[in-house]
Short mmCIF file of C-alpha atoms in Angstrom, two decimals:
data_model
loop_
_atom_site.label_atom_id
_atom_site.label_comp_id
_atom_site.label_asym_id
_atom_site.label_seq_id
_atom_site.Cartn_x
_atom_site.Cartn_y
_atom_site.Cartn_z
CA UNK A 1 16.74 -9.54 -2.88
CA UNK A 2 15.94 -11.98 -5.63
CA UNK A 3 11.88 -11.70 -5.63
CA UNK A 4 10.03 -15.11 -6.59
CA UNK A 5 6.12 -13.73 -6.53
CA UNK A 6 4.41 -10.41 -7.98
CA UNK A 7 0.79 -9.78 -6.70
CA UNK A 8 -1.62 -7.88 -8.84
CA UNK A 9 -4.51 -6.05 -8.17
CA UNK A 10 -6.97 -5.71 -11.28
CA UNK A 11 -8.49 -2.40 -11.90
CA UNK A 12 -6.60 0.64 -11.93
CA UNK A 13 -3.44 -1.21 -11.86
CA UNK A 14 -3.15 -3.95 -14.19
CA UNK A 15 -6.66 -2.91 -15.90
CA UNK A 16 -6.78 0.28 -17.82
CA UNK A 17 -9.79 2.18 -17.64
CA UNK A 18 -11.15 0.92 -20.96
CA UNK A 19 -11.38 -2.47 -19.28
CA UNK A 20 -7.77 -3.79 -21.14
CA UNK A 21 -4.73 -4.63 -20.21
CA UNK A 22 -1.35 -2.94 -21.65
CA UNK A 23 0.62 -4.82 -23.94
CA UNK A 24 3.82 -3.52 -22.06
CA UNK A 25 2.41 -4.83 -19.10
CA UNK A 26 1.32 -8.13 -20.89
CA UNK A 27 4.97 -8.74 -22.11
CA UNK A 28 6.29 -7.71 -18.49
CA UNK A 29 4.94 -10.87 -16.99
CA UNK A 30 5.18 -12.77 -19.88
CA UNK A 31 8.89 -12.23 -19.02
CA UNK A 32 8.68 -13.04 -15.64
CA UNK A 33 6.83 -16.17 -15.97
CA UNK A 34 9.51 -17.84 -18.48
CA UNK A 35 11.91 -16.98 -15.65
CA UNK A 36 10.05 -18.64 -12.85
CA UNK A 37 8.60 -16.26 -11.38
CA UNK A 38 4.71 -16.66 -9.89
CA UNK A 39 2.63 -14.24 -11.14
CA UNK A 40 -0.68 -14.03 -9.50
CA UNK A 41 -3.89 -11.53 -8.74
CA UNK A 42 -5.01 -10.39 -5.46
CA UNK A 43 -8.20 -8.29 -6.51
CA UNK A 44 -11.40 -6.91 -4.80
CA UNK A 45 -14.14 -8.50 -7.89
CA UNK A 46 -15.35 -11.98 -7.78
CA UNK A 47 -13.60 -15.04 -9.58
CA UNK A 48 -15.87 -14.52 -12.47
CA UNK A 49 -14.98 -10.68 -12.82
CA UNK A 50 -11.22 -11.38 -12.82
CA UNK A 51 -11.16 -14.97 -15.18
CA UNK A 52 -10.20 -12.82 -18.72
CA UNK A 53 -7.60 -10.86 -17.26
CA UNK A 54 -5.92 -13.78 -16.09
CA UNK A 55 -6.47 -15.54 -19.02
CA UNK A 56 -5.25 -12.80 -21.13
CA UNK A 57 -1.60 -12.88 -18.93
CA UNK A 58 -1.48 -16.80 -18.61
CA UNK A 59 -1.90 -16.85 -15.15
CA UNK A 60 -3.48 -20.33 -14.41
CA UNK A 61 -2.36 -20.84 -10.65
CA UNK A 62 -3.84 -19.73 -7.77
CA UNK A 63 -5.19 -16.15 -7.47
CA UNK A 64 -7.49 -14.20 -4.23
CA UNK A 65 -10.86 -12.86 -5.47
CA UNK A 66 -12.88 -10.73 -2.66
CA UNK A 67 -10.20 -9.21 -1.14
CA UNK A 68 -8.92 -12.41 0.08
CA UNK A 69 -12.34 -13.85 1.16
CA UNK A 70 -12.03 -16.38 -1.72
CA UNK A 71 -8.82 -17.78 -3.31
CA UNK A 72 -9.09 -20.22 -5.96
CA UNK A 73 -6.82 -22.53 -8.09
CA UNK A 74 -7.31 -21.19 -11.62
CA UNK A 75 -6.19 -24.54 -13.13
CA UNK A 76 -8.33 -27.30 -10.98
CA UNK A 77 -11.02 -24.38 -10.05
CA UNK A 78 -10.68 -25.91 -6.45
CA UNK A 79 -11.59 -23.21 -3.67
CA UNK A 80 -8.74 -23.17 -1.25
CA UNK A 81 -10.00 -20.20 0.75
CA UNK A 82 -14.11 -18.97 1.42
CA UNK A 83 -14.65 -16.51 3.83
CA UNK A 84 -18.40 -16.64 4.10
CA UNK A 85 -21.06 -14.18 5.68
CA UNK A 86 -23.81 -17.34 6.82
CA UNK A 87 -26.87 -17.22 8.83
CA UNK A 88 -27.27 -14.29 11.43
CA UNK A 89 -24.59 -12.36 9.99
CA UNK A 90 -25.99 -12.35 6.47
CA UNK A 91 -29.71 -11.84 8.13
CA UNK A 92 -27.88 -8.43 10.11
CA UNK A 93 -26.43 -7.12 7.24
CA UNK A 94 -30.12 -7.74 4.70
CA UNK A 95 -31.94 -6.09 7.39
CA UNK A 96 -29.72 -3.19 8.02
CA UNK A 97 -29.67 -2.69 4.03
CA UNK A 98 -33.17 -2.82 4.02
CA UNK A 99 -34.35 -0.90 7.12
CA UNK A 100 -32.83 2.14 5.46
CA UNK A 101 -34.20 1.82 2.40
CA UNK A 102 -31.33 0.72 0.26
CA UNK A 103 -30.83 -1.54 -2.62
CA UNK A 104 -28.52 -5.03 -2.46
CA UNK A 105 -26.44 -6.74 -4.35
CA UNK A 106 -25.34 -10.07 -3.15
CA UNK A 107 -22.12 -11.40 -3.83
CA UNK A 108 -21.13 -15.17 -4.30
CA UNK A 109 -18.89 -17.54 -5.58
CA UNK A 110 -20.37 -17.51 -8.77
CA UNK A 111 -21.51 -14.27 -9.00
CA UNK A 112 -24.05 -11.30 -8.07
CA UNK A 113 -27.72 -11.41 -7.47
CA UNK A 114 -29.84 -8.35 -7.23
CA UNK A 115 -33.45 -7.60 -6.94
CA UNK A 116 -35.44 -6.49 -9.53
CA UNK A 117 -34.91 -2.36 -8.04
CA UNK A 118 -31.16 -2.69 -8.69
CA UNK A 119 -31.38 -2.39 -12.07
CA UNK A 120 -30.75 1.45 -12.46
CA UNK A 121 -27.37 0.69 -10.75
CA UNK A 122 -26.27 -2.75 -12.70
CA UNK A 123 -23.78 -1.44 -14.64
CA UNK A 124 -21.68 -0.25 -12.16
CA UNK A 125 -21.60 -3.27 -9.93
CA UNK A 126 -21.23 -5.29 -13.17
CA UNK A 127 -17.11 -3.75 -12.31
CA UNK A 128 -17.36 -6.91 -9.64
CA UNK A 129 -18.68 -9.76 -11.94
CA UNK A 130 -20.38 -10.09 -15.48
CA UNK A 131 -22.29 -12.47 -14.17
CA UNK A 132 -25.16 -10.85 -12.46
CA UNK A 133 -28.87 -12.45 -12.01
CA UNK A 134 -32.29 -10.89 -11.16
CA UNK A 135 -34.11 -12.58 -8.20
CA UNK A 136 -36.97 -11.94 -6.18
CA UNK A 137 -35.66 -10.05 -2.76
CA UNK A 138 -36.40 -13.25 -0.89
CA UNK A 139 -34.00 -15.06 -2.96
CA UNK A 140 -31.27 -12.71 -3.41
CA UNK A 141 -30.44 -13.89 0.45
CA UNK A 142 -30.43 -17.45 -0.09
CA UNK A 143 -26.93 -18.18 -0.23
CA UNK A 144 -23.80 -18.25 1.92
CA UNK A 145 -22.28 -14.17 0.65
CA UNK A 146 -18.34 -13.95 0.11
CA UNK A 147 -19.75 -9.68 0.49
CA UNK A 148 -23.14 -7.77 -0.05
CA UNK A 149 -23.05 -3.74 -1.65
CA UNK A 150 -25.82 -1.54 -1.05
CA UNK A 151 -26.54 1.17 -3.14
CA UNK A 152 -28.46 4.45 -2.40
CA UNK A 153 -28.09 7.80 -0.82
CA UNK A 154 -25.13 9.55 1.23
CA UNK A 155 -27.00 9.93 4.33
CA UNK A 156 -29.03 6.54 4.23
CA UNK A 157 -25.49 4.72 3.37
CA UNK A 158 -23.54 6.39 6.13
CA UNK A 159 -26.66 5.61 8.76
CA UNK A 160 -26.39 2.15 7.20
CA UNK A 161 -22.43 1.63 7.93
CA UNK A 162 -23.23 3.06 11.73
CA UNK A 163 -25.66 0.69 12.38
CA UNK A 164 -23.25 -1.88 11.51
CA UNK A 165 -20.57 -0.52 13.73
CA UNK A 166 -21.36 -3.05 16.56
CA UNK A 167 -20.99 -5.75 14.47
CA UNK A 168 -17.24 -4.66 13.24
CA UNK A 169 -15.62 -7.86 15.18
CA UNK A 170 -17.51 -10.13 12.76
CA UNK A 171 -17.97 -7.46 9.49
CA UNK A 172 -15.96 -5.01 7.64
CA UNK A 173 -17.93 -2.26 5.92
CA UNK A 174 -16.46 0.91 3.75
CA UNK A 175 -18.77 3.47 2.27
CA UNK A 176 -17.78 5.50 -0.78
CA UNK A 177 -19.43 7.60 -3.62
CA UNK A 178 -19.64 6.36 -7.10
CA UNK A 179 -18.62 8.57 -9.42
CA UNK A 180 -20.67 6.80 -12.67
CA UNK A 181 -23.53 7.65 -10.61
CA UNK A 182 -23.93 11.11 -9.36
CA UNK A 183 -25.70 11.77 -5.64
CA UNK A 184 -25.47 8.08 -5.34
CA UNK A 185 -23.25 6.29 -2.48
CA UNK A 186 -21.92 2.30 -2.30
CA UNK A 187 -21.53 0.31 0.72
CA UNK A 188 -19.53 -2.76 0.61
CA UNK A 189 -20.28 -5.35 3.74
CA UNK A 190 -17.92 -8.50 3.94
CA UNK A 191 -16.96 -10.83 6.57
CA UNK A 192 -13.98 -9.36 9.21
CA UNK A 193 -10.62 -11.05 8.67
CA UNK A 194 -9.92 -11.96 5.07
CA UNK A 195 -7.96 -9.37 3.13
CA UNK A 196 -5.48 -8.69 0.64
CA UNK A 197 -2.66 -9.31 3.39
CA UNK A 198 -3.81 -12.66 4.27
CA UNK A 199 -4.46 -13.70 0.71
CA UNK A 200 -0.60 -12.95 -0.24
CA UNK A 201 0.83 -14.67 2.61
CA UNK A 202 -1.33 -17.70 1.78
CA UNK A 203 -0.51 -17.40 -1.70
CA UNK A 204 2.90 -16.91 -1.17
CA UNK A 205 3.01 -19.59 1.04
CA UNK A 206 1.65 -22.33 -2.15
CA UNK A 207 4.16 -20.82 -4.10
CA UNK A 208 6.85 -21.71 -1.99
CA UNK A 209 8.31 -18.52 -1.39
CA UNK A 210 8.15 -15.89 1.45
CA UNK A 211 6.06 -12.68 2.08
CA UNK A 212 9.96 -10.85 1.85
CA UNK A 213 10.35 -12.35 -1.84
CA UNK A 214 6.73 -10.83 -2.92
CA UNK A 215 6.41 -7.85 -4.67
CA UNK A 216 2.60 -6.27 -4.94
CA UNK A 217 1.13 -3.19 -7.00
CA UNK A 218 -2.20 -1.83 -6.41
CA UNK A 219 -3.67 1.32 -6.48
CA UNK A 220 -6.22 1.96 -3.51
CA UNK A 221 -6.85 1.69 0.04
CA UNK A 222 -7.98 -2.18 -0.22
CA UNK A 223 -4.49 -2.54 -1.25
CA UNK A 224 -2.59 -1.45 1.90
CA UNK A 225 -2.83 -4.91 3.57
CA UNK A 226 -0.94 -6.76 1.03
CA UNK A 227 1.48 -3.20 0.83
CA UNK A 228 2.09 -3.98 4.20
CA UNK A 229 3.74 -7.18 4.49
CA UNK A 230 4.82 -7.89 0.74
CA UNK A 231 8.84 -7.37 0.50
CA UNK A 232 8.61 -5.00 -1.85
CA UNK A 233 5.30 -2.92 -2.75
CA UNK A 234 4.56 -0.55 -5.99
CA UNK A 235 1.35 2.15 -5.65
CA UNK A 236 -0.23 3.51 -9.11
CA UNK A 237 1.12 7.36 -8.87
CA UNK A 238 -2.24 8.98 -8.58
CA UNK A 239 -3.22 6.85 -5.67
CA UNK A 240 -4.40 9.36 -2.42
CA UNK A 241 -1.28 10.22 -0.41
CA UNK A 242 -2.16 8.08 2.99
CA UNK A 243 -2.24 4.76 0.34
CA UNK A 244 1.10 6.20 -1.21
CA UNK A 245 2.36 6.45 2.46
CA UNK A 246 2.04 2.92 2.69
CA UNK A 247 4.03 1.79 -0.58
CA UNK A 248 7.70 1.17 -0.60
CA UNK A 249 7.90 2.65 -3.73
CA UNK A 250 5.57 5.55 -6.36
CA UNK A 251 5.07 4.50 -10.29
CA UNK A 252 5.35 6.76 -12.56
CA UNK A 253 2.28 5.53 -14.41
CA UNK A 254 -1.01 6.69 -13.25
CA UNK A 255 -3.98 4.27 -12.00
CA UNK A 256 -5.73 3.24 -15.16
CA UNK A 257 -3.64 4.47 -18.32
CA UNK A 258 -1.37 1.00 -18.62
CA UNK A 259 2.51 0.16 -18.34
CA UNK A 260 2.33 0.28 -14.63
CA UNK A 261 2.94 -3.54 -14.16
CA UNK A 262 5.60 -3.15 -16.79
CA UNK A 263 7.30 -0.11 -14.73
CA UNK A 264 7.18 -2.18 -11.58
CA UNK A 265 8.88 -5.37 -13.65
CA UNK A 266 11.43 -3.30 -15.02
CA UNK A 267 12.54 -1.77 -11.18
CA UNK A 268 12.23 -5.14 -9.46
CA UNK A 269 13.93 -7.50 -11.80
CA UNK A 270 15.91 -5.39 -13.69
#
């Protein structure tokens, strides 16, 4: 199989845990794009959380922010995809957020805004987007949300996702504790649909080129949609066995320490 398209996730994979990417892995696609081949991102942060890395690897064509609820063309900065949460559905999710006590972070195209209680917690959701902006609670609502994460305690988050269960036709929610913050649990709300399976088929389907001639690495469970229908799919070695599972092939290279991308060039392309 001649593969035409390689879809990267951001952190873990192609990001090191100091925030940089590998040389290795910068040369890799270097390599790959004077051959033709599309190099793209398929990533879980906003559009303004993943610009550097894909300026850092010359990728300037179309890339899938949000976990494929936003895809954008680097180049024109035209939206080709928004997967919004509007009205009712973002007044469900604000009320469920705040009926058990949590705190929100609102994500949109352009970035996050929190209310003035988030603060303690900033730094970790700053992983998503640099950009983030304080607003009155009021405000922090007042926009169409490509996602909202709540922070606050295990039990309150878990109560949170249940009461959210009945609205899992129109909302996908995933709970999870945050390591940088000790006692502390995350729960991420976005629109049902969108995700990193759809976002490689549409951006294989701009690059000309079918899912079978894709080849993906990511590291984590947000990842198994585009491991699922990419022809050929690479999981960071350390990655929980039930994401390995669903990989057609293990790295070597761990999630976070760098030549991954590289590794996955090198057994692809030759």
């Amino acid at each position: 199989m001649r593969y035409r398209l390689l879809a990267l996730d951001l952190d873990g994979t192609l990001l090191r845990s100091d925030q940089r990417i590998d040389e290795r892995d910068i040369s890799a696609i270097a390599d790959l794009q004077a051959a033709g081949v599309t190099v793209t991102i398929v990533t879980g942060r906003l559009l303004s959380g993943a610009t550097v890395a894909a300026k850092t690897c010359a990728i300037d064509g179309a890339i899938a922010c949000m976990e494929g609820g936003h895809l954008v063309e680097l180049t024109t900065g035209e939206t080709i995809v928004h997967h919004g949460m509007a009205g009712e559905l973002a007044a469900r999710v604000r009320a469920v957020f705040t009926g058990h006590g949590l705190t929100s972070f609102v994500f949109d195209a352009q970035g996050i805004h929190h209310e003035h209680a988030g603060a303690p917690y900033a730094s970790y959701v700053r992983t998503w987007s640099p950009n983030l902006r304080v607003l009155e609670e009021d405000a922090v609502w007042q926009t169409e949300p490509l996602a909202a994460v709540a922070v606050g305690g295990e039990e309150e988050v878990a109560a949170a996702r249940a009461a959210l269960a009945a609205d899992a036709v129109s909302l996908f929610s995933v709970d999870f504790a945050i390591s940088a913050l000790p006692g502390k649990h995350a729960l991420l709300v976005r629109p049902a649909g969108p995700s990193k399976g759809t976002a490689l088929a549409e951006l294989c389907r701009r690059a000309g080129c079918s899912l079978d001639e894709a080849v993906a690495v990511g590291d984590w469970v947000n990842d198994i949609p585009m491991f699922e229908v990419a022809g050929r799919s690479f999981v960071m070695g350390s990655a929980p066995d039930h994401v390995r599972d669903k990989a057609t092939d293990v790295l070597e290279r761990v999630a976070g320490a760098g030549g991954g991308i590289a590794e996955a060039v090198r057994r692809s392309w030759g």
